[in-house]
């Protein structure tokens, strides 16, 4: 930036393309407000070739129609009716299986299991006729790979009602290969990331096509509901012009949503757990807020929309985590015409890049910019377009509220059960292309003792 004597913009080259990088809130506002006027969405060739035509890669009127169809299932009504309970159930099951290391189905033969509102597991042993507390967990685990299982399973269940563990595991394995090549040099020969990702994408789309066709039959036979999930909605409802989405485009959009709804959320939750492991005072405040919510619920009662709205401090902590470690560090646009920006000529066809990382760490926008401070989001919060973890404008992330629910519901369930220490406190974070701890964030778990949990929750409810 000093080379070009500007704090607003500099030029570089990425993947063989000339790119103007816009570095300020004014630059973010300029790009977001000129969508389909001066600029349009652009992705590297690897993304466009792997995803195919879908919401992420389609612009103009066709892109607007896709967004309208998909947004019908990302509304407060849909969250309340379809998502919150499922997210709560999946989070609890995930923690029981992968963090507590127990399989409920195996134990039901001998006992009745209850999850108390304090996050402990109560087991009623029929032959012995008494109750025991089970709060033990795995002592050590790697957070990132386990969280990826959680977010992928959740996306499969919510978007496609897919619950078969073997089928989900098979798709997840293919997705890990796909993700490694989604941003890569598109060299299509054996051994390259792109080649492996392309083969994985073909296999994923083949499985998704089978799921789509089976669902179409189920809808025709009325054994599936037109409103049960996003897949049914896309199959059963045309756009406002009466046109149904082609099967191949439905497959591409489901692929895109599985990618968007699983990878970025996995990063956000992992980095959140890293911050809470580093900052015990912040963890304690989150624990008390979630404890007050948990203590207001009956045993076995699931979270409601109203409970999510009470998680204000927790969401401030998530927001500050995403400021310092944005799951998406930026995105591209392409110039539709020649234009000037900040005194510089931007030729038609040039690529532009807005950067969340540059804006989020600008010391002129955030006082003590490297410090973790959740209070930044109280009252008015950051100035407009300085905090952009979900982008902005017409192409703001469609799943912003979905991500908020997914993260907060998992946070609620995990802090009820555990506190944790980071086994590698200064673990390096690499960008490939999303920020991920190089060792997967290994942690040592400390399950809460039942009486300690009750005492803390009662104390929280009195404040």
mmCIF file of N, CA and C in Angstrom, residues 302-397:
data_model
loop_
_atom_site.group_PDB
_atom_site.id
_atom_site.type_symbol
_atom_site.label_atom_id
_atom_site.label_comp_id
_atom_site.label_asym_id
_atom_site.label_seq_id
_atom_site.Cartn_x
_atom_site.Cartn_y
_atom_site.Cartn_z
ATOM 1 N N UNK A 302 -36.168 -28.298 24.789
ATOM 2 C CA UNK A 302 -35.201 -27.804 23.820
ATOM 3 C C UNK A 302 -35.201 -26.280 23.781
ATOM 4 N N UNK A 303 -34.135 -25.744 23.218
ATOM 5 C CA UNK A 303 -34.033 -24.301 23.057
ATOM 6 C C UNK A 303 -35.124 -23.781 22.129
ATOM 7 N N UNK A 304 -35.519 -22.545 22.356
ATOM 8 C CA UNK A 304 -36.510 -21.860 21.527
ATOM 9 C C UNK A 304 -35.878 -20.596 20.945
ATOM 10 N N UNK A 305 -36.585 -20.012 19.974
ATOM 11 C CA UNK A 305 -36.114 -18.780 19.345
ATOM 12 C C UNK A 305 -35.847 -17.704 20.406
ATOM 13 N N UNK A 306 -36.725 -17.613 21.414
ATOM 14 C CA UNK A 306 -36.572 -16.607 22.461
ATOM 15 C C UNK A 306 -35.282 -16.807 23.253
ATOM 16 N N UNK A 307 -34.863 -18.065 23.432
ATOM 17 C CA UNK A 307 -33.616 -18.334 24.153
ATOM 18 C C UNK A 307 -32.410 -17.808 23.378
ATOM 19 N N UNK A 308 -32.440 -17.961 22.066
ATOM 20 C CA UNK A 308 -31.328 -17.497 21.235
ATOM 21 C C UNK A 308 -31.154 -15.980 21.379
ATOM 22 N N UNK A 309 -32.285 -15.263 21.463
ATOM 23 C CA UNK A 309 -32.217 -13.802 21.563
ATOM 24 C C UNK A 309 -31.599 -13.346 22.886
ATOM 25 N N UNK A 310 -31.579 -14.220 23.884
ATOM 26 C CA UNK A 310 -30.987 -13.874 25.176
ATOM 27 C C UNK A 310 -29.461 -14.054 25.195
ATOM 28 N N UNK A 311 -28.897 -14.633 24.152
ATOM 29 C CA UNK A 311 -27.463 -14.952 24.138
ATOM 30 C C UNK A 311 -26.650 -13.772 23.617
ATOM 31 N N UNK A 312 -26.878 -12.600 24.176
ATOM 32 C CA UNK A 312 -26.260 -11.376 23.650
ATOM 33 C C UNK A 312 -24.750 -11.348 23.868
ATOM 34 N N UNK A 313 -24.310 -11.617 25.091
ATOM 35 C CA UNK A 313 -22.869 -11.602 25.342
ATOM 36 C C UNK A 313 -22.172 -12.711 24.548
ATOM 37 N N UNK A 314 -22.792 -13.877 24.507
ATOM 38 C CA UNK A 314 -22.199 -14.991 23.755
ATOM 39 C C UNK A 314 -21.999 -14.610 22.296
ATOM 40 N N UNK A 315 -23.005 -13.926 21.703
ATOM 41 C CA UNK A 315 -22.868 -13.546 20.292
ATOM 42 C C UNK A 315 -21.804 -12.459 20.125
ATOM 43 N N UNK A 316 -21.649 -11.578 21.110
ATOM 44 C CA UNK A 316 -20.563 -10.599 21.044
ATOM 45 C C UNK A 316 -19.200 -11.290 21.029
ATOM 46 N N UNK A 317 -19.081 -12.367 21.804
ATOM 47 C CA UNK A 317 -17.836 -13.141 21.828
ATOM 48 C C UNK A 317 -17.604 -13.797 20.469
ATOM 49 N N UNK A 318 -18.655 -14.366 19.890
ATOM 50 C CA UNK A 318 -18.542 -14.967 18.554
ATOM 51 C C UNK A 318 -18.141 -13.894 17.537
ATOM 52 N N UNK A 319 -18.767 -12.729 17.623
ATOM 53 C CA UNK A 319 -18.487 -11.638 16.682
ATOM 54 C C UNK A 319 -17.036 -11.193 16.762
ATOM 55 N N UNK A 320 -16.520 -11.060 17.980
ATOM 56 C CA UNK A 320 -15.126 -10.646 18.130
ATOM 57 C C UNK A 320 -14.179 -11.742 17.637
ATOM 58 N N UNK A 321 -14.566 -13.001 17.815
ATOM 59 C CA UNK A 321 -13.773 -14.106 17.259
ATOM 60 C C UNK A 321 -13.711 -13.988 15.744
ATOM 61 N N UNK A 322 -14.842 -13.699 15.108
ATOM 62 C CA UNK A 322 -14.876 -13.590 13.649
ATOM 63 C C UNK A 322 -14.203 -12.311 13.149
ATOM 64 N N UNK A 323 -14.082 -11.300 14.014
ATOM 65 C CA UNK A 323 -13.315 -10.118 13.605
ATOM 66 C C UNK A 323 -11.838 -10.466 13.486
ATOM 67 N N UNK A 324 -11.312 -11.135 14.495
ATOM 68 C CA UNK A 324 -9.882 -11.449 14.511
ATOM 69 C C UNK A 324 -9.529 -12.653 13.647
ATOM 70 N N UNK A 325 -10.482 -13.555 13.450
ATOM 71 C CA UNK A 325 -10.253 -14.737 12.602
ATOM 72 C C UNK A 325 -11.459 -14.929 11.697
ATOM 73 N N UNK A 326 -11.659 -14.055 10.701
ATOM 74 C CA UNK A 326 -12.843 -14.185 9.843
ATOM 75 C C UNK A 326 -12.828 -15.506 9.085
ATOM 76 N N UNK A 327 -13.921 -16.272 9.149
ATOM 77 C CA UNK A 327 -13.961 -17.551 8.416
ATOM 78 C C UNK A 327 -13.772 -17.372 6.916
ATOM 79 N N UNK A 328 -14.296 -16.278 6.375
ATOM 80 C CA UNK A 328 -14.071 -15.933 4.969
ATOM 81 C C UNK A 328 -13.273 -14.640 4.969
ATOM 82 N N UNK A 329 -12.043 -14.685 4.451
ATOM 83 C CA UNK A 329 -11.165 -13.528 4.567
ATOM 84 C C UNK A 329 -11.440 -12.478 3.504
ATOM 85 N N UNK A 330 -12.300 -12.801 2.521
ATOM 86 C CA UNK A 330 -12.642 -11.839 1.485
ATOM 87 C C UNK A 330 -13.284 -12.542 0.307
ATOM 88 N N UNK A 331 -13.601 -11.783 -0.733
ATOM 89 C CA UNK A 331 -14.211 -12.369 -1.929
ATOM 90 C C UNK A 331 -13.956 -11.469 -3.137
ATOM 91 N N UNK A 332 -14.186 -12.036 -4.314
ATOM 92 C CA UNK A 332 -13.855 -11.367 -5.558
ATOM 93 C C UNK A 332 -15.074 -10.761 -6.238
ATOM 94 N N UNK A 333 -14.801 -9.712 -7.036
ATOM 95 C CA UNK A 333 -15.743 -9.169 -7.996
ATOM 96 C C UNK A 333 -14.992 -8.958 -9.318
ATOM 97 N N UNK A 334 -15.746 -8.746 -10.389
ATOM 98 C CA UNK A 334 -15.160 -8.442 -11.699
ATOM 99 C C UNK A 334 -15.747 -7.138 -12.215
ATOM 100 N N UNK A 335 -14.906 -6.267 -12.759
ATOM 101 C CA UNK A 335 -15.356 -4.984 -13.286
ATOM 102 C C UNK A 335 -16.142 -5.200 -14.579
ATOM 103 N N UNK A 336 -17.376 -4.699 -14.613
ATOM 104 C CA UNK A 336 -18.226 -4.812 -15.801
ATOM 105 C C UNK A 336 -17.926 -3.709 -16.821
ATOM 106 N N UNK A 337 -17.403 -2.582 -16.327
ATOM 107 C CA UNK A 337 -17.064 -1.437 -17.177
ATOM 108 C C UNK A 337 -15.790 -0.800 -16.630
ATOM 109 N N UNK A 338 -15.197 0.115 -17.399
ATOM 110 C CA UNK A 338 -14.097 0.922 -16.879
ATOM 111 C C UNK A 338 -14.659 1.901 -15.842
ATOM 112 N N UNK A 339 -13.963 2.079 -14.731
ATOM 113 C CA UNK A 339 -14.391 3.092 -13.768
ATOM 114 C C UNK A 339 -13.194 3.545 -12.931
ATOM 115 N N UNK A 340 -13.388 4.630 -12.205
ATOM 116 C CA UNK A 340 -12.359 5.155 -11.320
ATOM 117 C C UNK A 340 -12.727 4.845 -9.870
ATOM 118 N N UNK A 341 -11.707 4.555 -9.081
ATOM 119 C CA UNK A 341 -11.918 4.399 -7.641
ATOM 120 C C UNK A 341 -10.705 4.968 -6.920
ATOM 121 N N UNK A 342 -10.942 5.862 -5.974
ATOM 122 C CA UNK A 342 -9.886 6.491 -5.172
ATOM 123 C C UNK A 342 -8.795 7.099 -6.045
ATOM 124 N N UNK A 343 -9.202 7.632 -7.214
ATOM 125 C CA UNK A 343 -8.258 8.297 -8.104
ATOM 126 C C UNK A 343 -7.534 7.364 -9.056
ATOM 127 N N UNK A 344 -7.852 6.079 -9.007
ATOM 128 C CA UNK A 344 -7.187 5.102 -9.869
ATOM 129 C C UNK A 344 -8.165 4.540 -10.897
ATOM 130 N N UNK A 345 -7.654 4.262 -12.092
ATOM 131 C CA UNK A 345 -8.466 3.666 -13.155
ATOM 132 C C UNK A 345 -8.528 2.155 -12.970
ATOM 133 N N UNK A 346 -9.739 1.613 -12.952
ATOM 134 C CA UNK A 346 -9.952 0.170 -12.885
ATOM 135 C C UNK A 346 -10.516 -0.267 -14.233
ATOM 136 N N UNK A 347 -9.730 -0.990 -15.054
ATOM 137 C CA UNK A 347 -10.210 -1.366 -16.397
ATOM 138 C C UNK A 347 -11.283 -2.458 -16.343
ATOM 139 N N UNK A 348 -12.162 -2.453 -17.328
ATOM 140 C CA UNK A 348 -13.154 -3.516 -17.486
ATOM 141 C C UNK A 348 -12.445 -4.874 -17.549
ATOM 142 N N UNK A 349 -13.004 -5.852 -16.855
ATOM 143 C CA UNK A 349 -12.419 -7.194 -16.850
ATOM 144 C C UNK A 349 -11.451 -7.442 -15.706
ATOM 145 N N UNK A 350 -10.967 -6.344 -15.084
ATOM 146 C CA UNK A 350 -10.096 -6.542 -13.925
ATOM 147 C C UNK A 350 -10.890 -7.160 -12.777
ATOM 148 N N UNK A 351 -10.199 -7.869 -11.938
ATOM 149 C CA UNK A 351 -10.822 -8.454 -10.760
ATOM 150 C C UNK A 351 -10.595 -7.522 -9.564
ATOM 151 N N UNK A 352 -11.558 -7.501 -8.669
ATOM 152 C CA UNK A 352 -11.445 -6.715 -7.443
ATOM 153 C C UNK A 352 -11.639 -7.634 -6.252
ATOM 154 N N UNK A 353 -11.038 -7.260 -5.144
ATOM 155 C CA UNK A 353 -11.092 -8.117 -3.954
ATOM 156 C C UNK A 353 -11.348 -7.256 -2.731
ATOM 157 N N UNK A 354 -12.407 -7.589 -1.982
ATOM 158 C CA UNK A 354 -12.622 -6.928 -0.691
ATOM 159 C C UNK A 354 -12.096 -7.853 0.401
ATOM 160 N N UNK A 355 -11.451 -7.254 1.392
ATOM 161 C CA UNK A 355 -10.763 -8.049 2.409
ATOM 162 C C UNK A 355 -11.327 -7.784 3.795
ATOM 163 N N UNK A 356 -11.940 -8.814 4.376
ATOM 164 C CA UNK A 356 -12.396 -8.716 5.760
ATOM 165 C C UNK A 356 -11.200 -8.578 6.699
ATOM 166 N N UNK A 357 -10.143 -9.302 6.432
ATOM 167 C CA UNK A 357 -8.978 -9.295 7.323
ATOM 168 C C UNK A 357 -8.361 -7.908 7.442
ATOM 169 N N UNK A 358 -8.235 -7.198 6.323
ATOM 170 C CA UNK A 358 -7.641 -5.863 6.361
ATOM 171 C C UNK A 358 -8.526 -4.888 7.133
ATOM 172 N N UNK A 359 -9.831 -4.922 6.862
ATOM 173 C CA UNK A 359 -10.748 -4.010 7.552
ATOM 174 C C UNK A 359 -10.829 -4.318 9.039
ATOM 175 N N UNK A 360 -10.882 -5.607 9.387
ATOM 176 C CA UNK A 360 -11.097 -6.006 10.781
ATOM 177 C C UNK A 360 -9.923 -5.685 11.697
ATOM 178 N N UNK A 361 -8.738 -5.510 11.120
ATOM 179 C CA UNK A 361 -7.550 -5.260 11.955
ATOM 180 C C UNK A 361 -6.987 -3.862 11.732
ATOM 181 N N UNK A 362 -7.778 -2.987 11.138
ATOM 182 C CA UNK A 362 -7.351 -1.605 10.899
ATOM 183 C C UNK A 362 -7.426 -0.830 12.219
ATOM 184 N N UNK A 363 -6.290 -0.328 12.685
ATOM 185 C CA UNK A 363 -6.239 0.358 13.982
ATOM 186 C C UNK A 363 -7.006 1.678 13.976
ATOM 187 N N UNK A 364 -7.279 2.232 12.793
ATOM 188 C CA UNK A 364 -8.072 3.457 12.733
ATOM 189 C C UNK A 364 -9.560 3.173 12.889
ATOM 190 N N UNK A 365 -9.938 1.907 12.751
ATOM 191 C CA UNK A 365 -11.347 1.517 12.862
ATOM 192 C C UNK A 365 -11.653 0.836 14.189
ATOM 193 N N UNK A 366 -10.659 0.132 14.736
ATOM 194 C CA UNK A 366 -10.864 -0.622 15.977
ATOM 195 C C UNK A 366 -9.758 -0.255 16.956
ATOM 196 N N UNK A 367 -10.120 0.403 18.054
ATOM 197 C CA UNK A 367 -9.138 0.740 19.071
ATOM 198 C C UNK A 367 -8.560 -0.538 19.669
ATOM 199 N N UNK A 368 -7.255 -0.496 19.944
ATOM 200 C CA UNK A 368 -6.556 -1.690 20.448
ATOM 201 C C UNK A 368 -6.956 -2.882 19.588
ATOM 202 N N UNK A 369 -6.689 -2.748 18.320
ATOM 203 C CA UNK A 369 -7.242 -3.653 17.301
ATOM 204 C C UNK A 369 -6.835 -5.112 17.455
ATOM 205 N N UNK A 370 -5.723 -5.392 18.124
ATOM 206 C CA UNK A 370 -5.309 -6.796 18.260
ATOM 207 C C UNK A 370 -5.850 -7.433 19.543
ATOM 208 N N UNK A 371 -6.491 -6.622 20.385
ATOM 209 C CA UNK A 371 -7.046 -7.149 21.639
ATOM 210 C C UNK A 371 -8.430 -7.743 21.420
ATOM 211 N N UNK A 372 -8.735 -8.780 22.183
ATOM 212 C CA UNK A 372 -10.044 -9.429 22.130
ATOM 213 C C UNK A 372 -10.993 -8.698 23.059
ATOM 214 N N UNK A 373 -11.992 -8.020 22.494
ATOM 215 C CA UNK A 373 -12.874 -7.179 23.301
ATOM 216 C C UNK A 373 -14.327 -7.307 22.818
ATOM 217 N N UNK A 374 -15.111 -8.203 23.421
ATOM 218 C CA UNK A 374 -16.509 -8.389 23.001
ATOM 219 C C UNK A 374 -17.382 -7.148 23.201
ATOM 220 N N UNK A 375 -16.957 -6.212 24.042
ATOM 221 C CA UNK A 375 -17.788 -5.028 24.287
ATOM 222 C C UNK A 375 -17.849 -4.096 23.080
ATOM 223 N N UNK A 376 -17.033 -4.359 22.051
ATOM 224 C CA UNK A 376 -17.074 -3.530 20.838
ATOM 225 C C UNK A 376 -18.462 -3.537 20.194
ATOM 226 N N UNK A 377 -19.233 -4.591 20.440
ATOM 227 C CA UNK A 377 -20.487 -4.785 19.714
ATOM 228 C C UNK A 377 -21.704 -4.339 20.519
ATOM 229 N N UNK A 378 -21.438 -3.712 21.663
ATOM 230 C CA UNK A 378 -22.534 -3.153 22.445
ATOM 231 C C UNK A 378 -22.928 -1.788 21.871
ATOM 232 N N UNK A 379 -24.123 -1.402 22.132
ATOM 233 C CA UNK A 379 -24.648 -0.121 21.646
ATOM 234 C C UNK A 379 -24.545 -0.033 20.120
ATOM 235 N N UNK A 380 -23.888 1.000 19.570
ATOM 236 C CA UNK A 380 -23.875 1.192 18.107
ATOM 237 C C UNK A 380 -22.989 0.182 17.392
ATOM 238 N N UNK A 381 -21.944 -0.331 18.065
ATOM 239 C CA UNK A 381 -21.056 -1.296 17.429
ATOM 240 C C UNK A 381 -20.107 -0.647 16.442
ATOM 241 N N UNK A 382 -19.378 -1.447 15.647
ATOM 242 C CA UNK A 382 -18.420 -0.919 14.676
ATOM 243 C C UNK A 382 -19.097 -0.038 13.621
ATOM 244 N N UNK A 383 -18.317 0.844 12.999
ATOM 245 C CA UNK A 383 -18.876 1.701 11.968
ATOM 246 C C UNK A 383 -19.280 0.850 10.759
ATOM 247 N N UNK A 384 -20.267 1.305 9.987
ATOM 248 C CA UNK A 384 -20.756 0.495 8.851
ATOM 249 C C UNK A 384 -19.633 0.105 7.878
ATOM 250 N N UNK A 385 -19.707 -1.136 7.427
ATOM 251 C CA UNK A 385 -18.807 -1.711 6.424
ATOM 252 C C UNK A 385 -17.381 -1.949 6.927
ATOM 253 N N UNK A 386 -17.141 -1.742 8.253
ATOM 254 C CA UNK A 386 -15.822 -2.060 8.798
ATOM 255 C C UNK A 386 -15.773 -3.501 9.304
ATOM 256 N N UNK A 387 -16.928 -4.038 9.661
ATOM 257 C CA UNK A 387 -17.029 -5.404 10.177
ATOM 258 C C UNK A 387 -17.890 -6.206 9.207
ATOM 259 N N UNK A 388 -17.247 -7.088 8.433
ATOM 260 C CA UNK A 388 -17.948 -7.728 7.312
ATOM 261 C C UNK A 388 -17.684 -9.244 7.243
ATOM 262 N N UNK A 389 -17.874 -9.984 8.330
ATOM 263 C CA UNK A 389 -17.622 -11.429 8.258
ATOM 264 C C UNK A 389 -18.584 -12.164 7.326
ATOM 265 N N UNK A 390 -19.756 -11.557 7.049
ATOM 266 C CA UNK A 390 -20.736 -12.169 6.155
ATOM 267 C C UNK A 390 -20.887 -11.399 4.847
ATOM 268 N N UNK A 391 -19.908 -10.555 4.539
ATOM 269 C CA UNK A 391 -20.013 -9.752 3.340
ATOM 270 C C UNK A 391 -21.029 -8.639 3.518
ATOM 271 N N UNK A 392 -21.657 -8.219 2.400
ATOM 272 C CA UNK A 392 -22.640 -7.149 2.467
ATOM 273 C C UNK A 392 -23.314 -6.935 1.133
ATOM 274 N N UNK A 393 -24.300 -6.063 1.121
ATOM 275 C CA UNK A 393 -25.001 -5.753 -0.116
ATOM 276 C C UNK A 393 -25.902 -6.885 -0.569
ATOM 277 N N UNK A 394 -26.281 -6.883 -1.868
ATOM 278 C CA UNK A 394 -27.205 -7.903 -2.386
ATOM 279 C C UNK A 394 -26.690 -9.327 -2.244
ATOM 280 N N UNK A 395 -25.380 -9.473 -2.133
ATOM 281 C CA UNK A 395 -24.812 -10.822 -2.024
ATOM 282 C C UNK A 395 -24.313 -11.137 -0.615
ATOM 283 N N UNK A 396 -24.850 -10.423 0.372
ATOM 284 C CA UNK A 396 -24.526 -10.799 1.760
ATOM 285 C C UNK A 396 -24.866 -12.262 1.986
ATOM 286 N N UNK A 397 -24.059 -12.923 2.783
ATOM 287 C CA UNK A 397 -24.239 -14.361 3.017
ATOM 288 C C UNK A 397 -25.691 -14.694 3.359
#
